[in-house]
Amino acid sequence: MRVTGNSLGRKLGLAGLACAVVLLASAPARAEVSSETAFIFNTFSFLVSGFLVMWMAAGFAMLESGLVRTKNTATICLKNIALYSVAGIMYYVIGYHLMYTDVGSYIGTFGIFYNAGDAETALIAAGGDATPEQLAAVVDNGYSVMSDWFFQMVFVATAASIVSGTLAERIKFWPFMIFVVVLTGFLYPIQGSWTWGGGWLTEMGFSDFAGSTIVHSVGGWAALVGAVILGPRKGKFGADGSVHPMPGANLPLATLGTFVLWLGWFGFNGGSQLALGSAADAANMAIVYVNTNLAACGGVVAAIILTQLIYKKIDLTMSLNGAIAGLVAITAGPDLQHHGLAIVIGGIGGALVVFAVPLIDKLKIDDVVGAVSAHLVAGIWGTLAVGIFGGGDLVTQIVGIVAIGAFMIITSAIVWYVLKLTVGLRVDEEAEEMGLDKAELGMEAYPEFGHGSQSL
Amino acid sequence: MRVTGNSLGRKLGLAGLACAVVLLASAPARAEVSSETAFIFNTFSFLVSGFLVMWMAAGFAMLESGLVRTKNTATICLKNIALYSVAGIMYYVIGYHLMYTDVGSYIGTFGIFYNAGDAETALIAAGGDATPEQLAAVVDNGYSVMSDWFFQMVFVATAASIVSGTLAERIKFWPFMIFVVVLTGFLYPIQGSWTWGGGWLTEMGFSDFAGSTIVHSVGGWAALVGAVILGPRKGKFGADGSVHPMPGANLPLATLGTFVLWLGWFGFNGGSQLALGSAADAANMAIVYVNTNLAACGGVVAAIILTQLIYKKIDLTMSLNGAIAGLVAITAGPDLQHHGLAIVIGGIGGALVVFAVPLIDKLKIDDVVGAVSAHLVAGIWGTLAVGIFGGGDLVTQIVGIVAIGAFMIITSAIVWYVLKLTVGLRVDEEAEEMGLDKAELGMEAYPEFGHGSQSL
Amino acid sequence: MRVTGNSLGRKLGLAGLACAVVLLASAPARAEVSSETAFIFNTFSFLVSGFLVMWMAAGFAMLESGLVRTKNTATICLKNIALYSVAGIMYYVIGYHLMYTDVGSYIGTFGIFYNAGDAETALIAAGGDATPEQLAAVVDNGYSVMSDWFFQMVFVATAASIVSGTLAERIKFWPFMIFVVVLTGFLYPIQGSWTWGGGWLTEMGFSDFAGSTIVHSVGGWAALVGAVILGPRKGKFGADGSVHPMPGANLPLATLGTFVLWLGWFGFNGGSQLALGSAADAANMAIVYVNTNLAACGGVVAAIILTQLIYKKIDLTMSLNGAIAGLVAITAGPDLQHHGLAIVIGGIGGALVVFAVPLIDKLKIDDVVGAVSAHLVAGIWGTLAVGIFGGGDLVTQIVGIVAIGAFMIITSAIVWYVLKLTVGLRVDEEAEEMGLDKAELGMEAYPEFGHGSQSL
């Protein structure tokens, strides 16, 4: 049997756990994991994996800070810390319920807030006086309620982080934040409920272990639709079809951001095992770590070789996006057990970026950091790869990709358009010229560094 | 029941553990955590949480590097790595004993060095030949001795890190380091013993889960007193009451530093549960993670909205300090179980920063990075909040705040004055003008980057 | 029984585990760690420690980015992410087998690829239907196969990272990458098999807990030999014996890189305990964490004091290398139990850097970032220290150092020479003058920052 995503992975974990308990009862001489021990492992795994994924917010912030121009750097820093904050609050206030509570086929409930529940509260309050029944009421859940919430919350923040980079250097701060509110409170959770909440896509057998489609393509679609509606930066595309390069201002920061994302991805994919309370869970998590790492390696190597062959110069930015694309591509199926396949899947992800970036430029869509290529294109590829290499049904995979894509295109187009027609999406030309840092924030990211020849 | 700090939290953990052992003895059919398993969980939790808090040293280094001017950047980097190093050695040589060994009401013992103890040494030496008694002698402690030391050590380093930012750009390196020696070897441990060592404040019921007062306000008081005695940077305050802005040179680094602190805070607060060996501990740790995160979210959002409303421009630096203030504010009571409250407490922390920073400017106290506002003001608020929202007695909370504040004001004033009157605290005017990097280190942080218009 | 691993530590771990199982069988009333629980702890320790060591790749990238000049910064970023990627693939394709599979005295087998094995695959596939026999077949190994692979893989990447800094600013990208292929696929694994694979050095009693010699000196030798063959940067050494300083362009990044390495080292040394499944393992891991930290503290303090005394100015770069040297020095014996000794060993490591850096300059060997001093010199010192302070036989330690040194000098000299005589190692003078970023990558790391007075 193969785990097919967050929700089935969860079932496997709980099944393994139940199994352990039964074995222990029937065969006391064997050395099994107790249910409370499994509960602690599962909970701690969510917390450790969760803080790794939280760290990805810093990765996006550094990647985007490094890839925008200095005049927009402070603004992109602000957007990144703001979107992470808003995502956390929105997912707490409304999102988690929509995604995970009493999900029907298409949506969960409209409850607000979320908490550890009576059983855990009672156990904690009882302290040393807790009864076996109080303990069992908690332990039977398999993991602590809020550790799961924490882990899921950092995922929604990741989806939002993807959007900020693409739309950098010309979108207004407040409309962007309103979009984040809608995305993290509603759009992401609703489509997420279809698969990880146990809705219609799970019933159909759609398999997306850690979210190539559910997280990365969702962020990618929102970014792509936003970029089309927002339009390119002034001067990016010439009337003659030429593309004016606007190189990132601080490539070591972009490199750092990529390493941060890579590190965080061990939590993203590894934690999506959703359990650590049995030997099978631990062994599978190790496999996930290895595949995650090797896919990123493949993405980097593919991008380096291809840019050397095509352009005769290696492109650092493309190589960084190659790593990310490799990671995105393996995310739908990091539990596949042939690691050579992980290198191939990641390598194809990295290659796709090398071709997608100029293609998107040719379409006159201005994606400042290449996020659409790395997250959407590679995300689709990774989800298809699960179908191609035997981890799921290819047609079902396509249904999932198309359904979620259609939902995101339509809903995010509506939100972007409403924002455009009401408060407006774009800073005025003068502000764009001057840079968003001075125009919207009244500050400079690097006030003391003189301006070189490429400064714009 | 509510845990009221590192030391009571510890008791809860051990109680849970004892409970587990008893239950296991009396009811062998139930699936409990064995005492050795709990020992490993508790120890590993200290190590993982400890490395996260160690990482905060890097966060402070980046935050402060980003918020000083280029001519003082290398010096602040040096101070940050030096203070972390000195803090570790001083806490090893003397501090830990003062804080945790045979604490009476007001101070521990004056032993030097610290080690794993005979029981652990014997167990490790015995290897596979260890007797059940040797194992029990170790396991009965609940956690490994040095894992606790490691976790406590990174806390003292945090307190010291707070000081360096406020006093940047004009304090001499060596007097600053002498202050760090006294702070980390004596001042911090002595006041720490009152609560976490089990001294008079614990007896009175003072509640500070992870150190809003014991760590953050302590660092904040030391910084504030130092800033008053040291005086402002040349040119910071005009004779006419004007405040001359001296903007930070590298805001992406400051943003990175804030994200690092945020990440590290999961260890800071989560690890202060002091145990992971029972379901109750794990569940409570998850609650702590969630509240820590949501409080920071609240701090960011409050600072963004307030700076938009008050100044019509969002201030990135203020937003970063909003995150930190939110984190500081929740640190006294992150185990409160209504997460909405965490958003409120953090949000008020963030709001306080927005008002405290200009107020401190008005008092002509020059706090280069805003640490007094973020750590002292928000730390007091967070400690009061525990009393206000039912996690402790408000009067007792005030007693703790005042007692620790008075102790820190008096002792750090003495140390700063003695340093001022002997070796001198401040670089001379020429050195301050030239920058500490050239004057004290003979180097530049960014030797190749030209100087822009705001360069000073 | 499988792999002998980081060897003595591993044996201790498995012994503890076996002990636990035996005790449990004979004394069911005692509260032991079950074998499956131990399996999960051991596996999770590898994963957590492994992601920390992976993070060191980012540390090297930032350290080196900060210490080269701006015109070579993008290239060093590229090399760092590329070498980590290639190391992972090569260790997967060939290296791990050479180091750990059926090792004779001098080398393992020539198998390709590596995977979790039939037992784990079967257990995972069985899910809730797994039989006790299936579980036992996995659990008896003590840890999951791929978690060990992951942990060992990040070590080989560390060895490769050491090389890139020394040779920066004049080596061509592709020949460097070919060297990395050979180093990570063959040289590192072959010499690693002698000790950690259970070969002749282990039989002789050579002791290197986490790789002062096996990882750090190996990287250092490869770098030193490369630097000699490659020659110094143009203008570095005057005909009159003068040394022209070429200061690093971004010292906050170098500081960040050092903190990242420090953090990662907790995984490097702590994870080399190779087990967490018993109280003894956990206690020893805590001791390792503390010694690792204190040695780095000692290295920083020694470098600060010495540069103050010798040069009358503290050198930030030297202090950062002092931290690294302290960490390298303790790596061979971080399980020694007197923590004061760790400060001394680390302090001597830091002091050695202060003397080694000018000495290597005097020899007209151009080590751009000081990696030979920090990794090779301190690595030798740390390995000797184990013999001096009672953790092993001094003569045997010397034999290990010399044997591995001789192997690395000879083999890496051959590889570097072959590369020099075939594809060439060095960019041409014009490219070196212009900077590798423009010459090899066609881009700039900081395109907008103007060039200051020290710009070259």
Short mmCIF file of C-alpha atoms in Angstrom, two decimals, chain A residues 174-350:
data_model
loop_
_atom_site.label_atom_id
_atom_site.label_comp_id
_atom_site.label_asym_id
_atom_site.label_seq_id
_atom_site.Cartn_x
_atom_site.Cartn_y
_atom_site.Cartn_z
CA TRP A 174 -3.06 46.92 1.10
CA PRO A 175 -4.84 45.27 -1.87
CA PHE A 176 -2.18 42.58 -1.80
CA MET A 177 -2.90 41.99 1.88
CA ILE A 178 -6.64 41.78 1.21
CA PHE A 179 -5.93 39.09 -1.35
CA VAL A 180 -3.88 37.25 1.24
CA VAL A 181 -6.83 37.42 3.64
CA VAL A 182 -9.10 35.80 1.07
CA LEU A 183 -6.54 33.27 -0.08
CA THR A 184 -5.57 32.04 3.37
CA GLY A 185 -8.98 32.29 4.98
CA PHE A 186 -11.06 30.87 2.15
CA LEU A 187 -9.56 29.84 -1.21
CA TYR A 188 -6.74 27.65 0.05
CA PRO A 189 -8.81 25.95 2.75
CA ILE A 190 -11.78 25.26 0.46
CA GLN A 191 -9.74 23.53 -2.23
CA GLY A 192 -7.63 21.90 0.46
CA SER A 193 -10.72 20.29 1.96
CA TRP A 194 -11.32 18.43 -1.29
CA THR A 195 -8.24 16.30 -0.75
CA TRP A 196 -6.69 16.66 2.68
CA GLY A 197 -10.01 17.34 4.36
CA GLY A 198 -11.30 14.08 2.92
CA GLY A 199 -13.59 15.59 0.27
CA TRP A 200 -14.40 14.56 -3.26
CA LEU A 201 -10.84 14.42 -4.62
CA THR A 202 -9.76 12.02 -1.90
CA GLU A 203 -12.81 9.92 -2.60
CA MET A 204 -11.76 9.84 -6.22
CA GLY A 205 -8.21 8.78 -5.30
CA PHE A 206 -6.30 11.96 -6.06
CA SER A 207 -2.82 11.70 -4.57
CA ASP A 208 -0.78 14.70 -3.47
CA PHE A 209 1.42 13.73 -0.53
CA ALA A 210 2.55 17.17 0.61
CA GLY A 211 1.03 19.56 -1.88
CA SER A 212 2.66 19.94 -5.30
CA THR A 213 -0.82 20.90 -6.42
CA ILE A 214 -2.64 21.73 -3.21
CA VAL A 215 -0.04 24.19 -1.97
CA HIS A 216 2.41 25.07 -4.70
CA SER A 217 0.22 25.18 -7.77
CA VAL A 218 -2.44 26.98 -5.74
CA GLY A 219 0.05 29.71 -4.90
CA GLY A 220 1.28 29.60 -8.47
CA TRP A 221 -2.19 30.00 -10.01
CA ALA A 222 -2.99 32.91 -7.71
CA ALA A 223 0.30 34.51 -8.69
CA LEU A 224 -0.16 33.89 -12.40
CA VAL A 225 -3.70 35.28 -12.52
CA GLY A 226 -2.55 38.24 -10.46
CA ALA A 227 0.35 38.91 -12.81
CA VAL A 228 -1.93 38.89 -15.85
CA ILE A 229 -4.44 41.25 -14.27
CA LEU A 230 -1.81 43.48 -12.70
CA GLY A 231 0.28 43.76 -15.86
CA PRO A 232 4.06 43.85 -16.18
CA ARG A 233 6.43 46.33 -14.58
CA LYS A 234 6.94 49.49 -16.55
CA GLY A 235 9.70 48.94 -19.07
CA LYS A 236 9.89 45.20 -18.65
CA PHE A 237 8.68 44.37 -22.13
CA GLY A 238 9.52 46.47 -25.17
CA ALA A 239 6.94 47.16 -27.88
CA ASP A 240 9.20 45.19 -30.21
CA GLY A 241 8.87 42.04 -28.10
CA SER A 242 12.18 42.59 -26.35
CA VAL A 243 12.56 41.67 -22.72
CA HIS A 244 14.39 44.10 -20.52
CA PRO A 245 16.27 42.27 -17.76
CA MET A 246 15.82 43.71 -14.28
CA PRO A 247 18.36 41.73 -12.29
CA GLY A 248 17.96 41.02 -8.61
CA ALA A 249 19.92 43.30 -6.33
CA ASN A 250 21.39 40.86 -3.84
CA LEU A 251 22.12 37.35 -5.06
CA PRO A 252 23.69 36.01 -1.85
CA LEU A 253 20.39 36.72 -0.12
CA ALA A 254 18.55 34.89 -2.89
CA THR A 255 20.93 31.97 -2.43
CA LEU A 256 20.38 32.01 1.30
CA GLY A 257 16.64 32.03 0.73
CA THR A 258 16.91 28.97 -1.47
CA PHE A 259 18.91 27.08 1.16
CA VAL A 260 16.32 28.07 3.76
CA LEU A 261 13.54 26.72 1.57
CA TRP A 262 15.49 23.52 0.99
CA LEU A 263 15.93 23.04 4.74
CA GLY A 264 12.31 23.85 5.44
CA TRP A 265 11.18 21.36 2.83
CA PHE A 266 12.35 18.47 5.01
CA GLY A 267 9.60 19.56 7.37
CA PHE A 268 7.17 20.21 4.54
CA ASN A 269 7.48 16.76 3.02
CA GLY A 270 8.76 14.79 5.99
CA GLY A 271 6.10 16.13 8.32
CA SER A 272 3.44 15.24 5.76
CA GLN A 273 3.97 11.65 6.77
CA LEU A 274 1.71 12.99 9.56
CA ALA A 275 2.94 10.43 12.06
CA LEU A 276 6.13 9.20 13.67
CA GLY A 277 4.66 6.78 16.14
CA SER A 278 5.68 3.53 14.50
CA ALA A 279 8.76 2.07 12.87
CA ALA A 280 6.96 2.16 9.53
CA ASP A 281 6.28 5.87 9.91
CA ALA A 282 9.86 6.62 10.86
CA ALA A 283 11.24 4.55 8.00
CA ASN A 284 8.92 6.21 5.53
CA MET A 285 9.83 9.65 6.82
CA ALA A 286 13.48 8.87 6.21
CA ILE A 287 12.67 7.86 2.65
CA VAL A 288 10.81 11.13 2.22
CA TYR A 289 13.81 13.13 3.46
CA VAL A 290 16.14 11.38 1.05
CA ASN A 291 13.87 11.82 -1.94
CA THR A 292 13.27 15.45 -1.09
CA ASN A 293 16.97 16.10 -0.97
CA LEU A 294 17.82 14.17 -4.12
CA ALA A 295 15.06 15.83 -6.14
CA ALA A 296 16.45 19.24 -5.26
CA CYS A 297 19.94 18.05 -6.22
CA GLY A 298 18.54 16.90 -9.54
CA GLY A 299 16.83 20.23 -10.11
CA VAL A 300 20.03 22.18 -9.50
CA VAL A 301 22.17 19.98 -11.71
CA ALA A 302 19.62 20.03 -14.53
CA ALA A 303 19.35 23.81 -14.45
CA ILE A 304 23.12 24.26 -14.37
CA ILE A 305 23.76 21.92 -17.27
CA LEU A 306 20.91 23.30 -19.36
CA THR A 307 21.79 26.95 -18.89
CA GLN A 308 25.42 26.13 -19.70
CA LEU A 309 24.35 24.35 -22.89
CA ILE A 310 21.72 26.83 -24.01
CA TYR A 311 23.20 30.15 -22.92
CA LYS A 312 26.90 29.18 -22.63
CA LYS A 313 26.79 30.78 -19.18
CA ILE A 314 25.40 29.27 -16.04
CA ASP A 315 22.60 31.30 -14.57
CA LEU A 316 22.67 31.43 -10.75
CA THR A 317 19.07 32.57 -10.43
CA MET A 318 17.91 29.79 -12.70
CA SER A 319 19.92 27.28 -10.66
CA LEU A 320 18.26 28.46 -7.47
CA ASN A 321 14.87 28.14 -9.10
CA GLY A 322 16.00 24.70 -10.30
CA ALA A 323 16.41 23.64 -6.68
CA ILE A 324 12.97 24.96 -5.80
CA ALA A 325 11.37 23.35 -8.84
CA GLY A 326 12.98 20.03 -7.94
CA LEU A 327 11.55 20.32 -4.46
CA VAL A 328 8.11 21.28 -5.72
CA ALA A 329 8.12 18.41 -8.20
CA ILE A 330 8.88 15.72 -5.61
CA THR A 331 6.34 17.10 -3.15
CA ALA A 332 3.41 15.17 -4.59
CA GLY A 333 5.18 11.83 -4.18
CA PRO A 334 8.27 11.93 -1.95
CA ASP A 335 7.45 8.53 -0.52
CA LEU A 336 8.18 6.78 -3.79
CA GLN A 337 10.86 4.29 -2.93
CA HIS A 338 13.30 4.43 -5.80
CA HIS A 339 15.54 7.33 -5.08
CA GLY A 340 16.92 7.44 -8.60
CA LEU A 341 13.42 8.36 -9.67
CA ALA A 342 13.50 11.30 -7.29
CA ILE A 343 16.58 12.64 -9.05
CA VAL A 344 14.82 12.29 -12.39
CA ILE A 345 11.58 13.90 -11.22
CA GLY A 346 13.47 16.77 -9.64
CA GLY A 347 15.74 17.08 -12.64
CA ILE A 348 12.77 17.39 -14.98
CA GLY A 349 11.37 20.02 -12.62
CA GLY A 350 14.60 21.98 -12.87
#
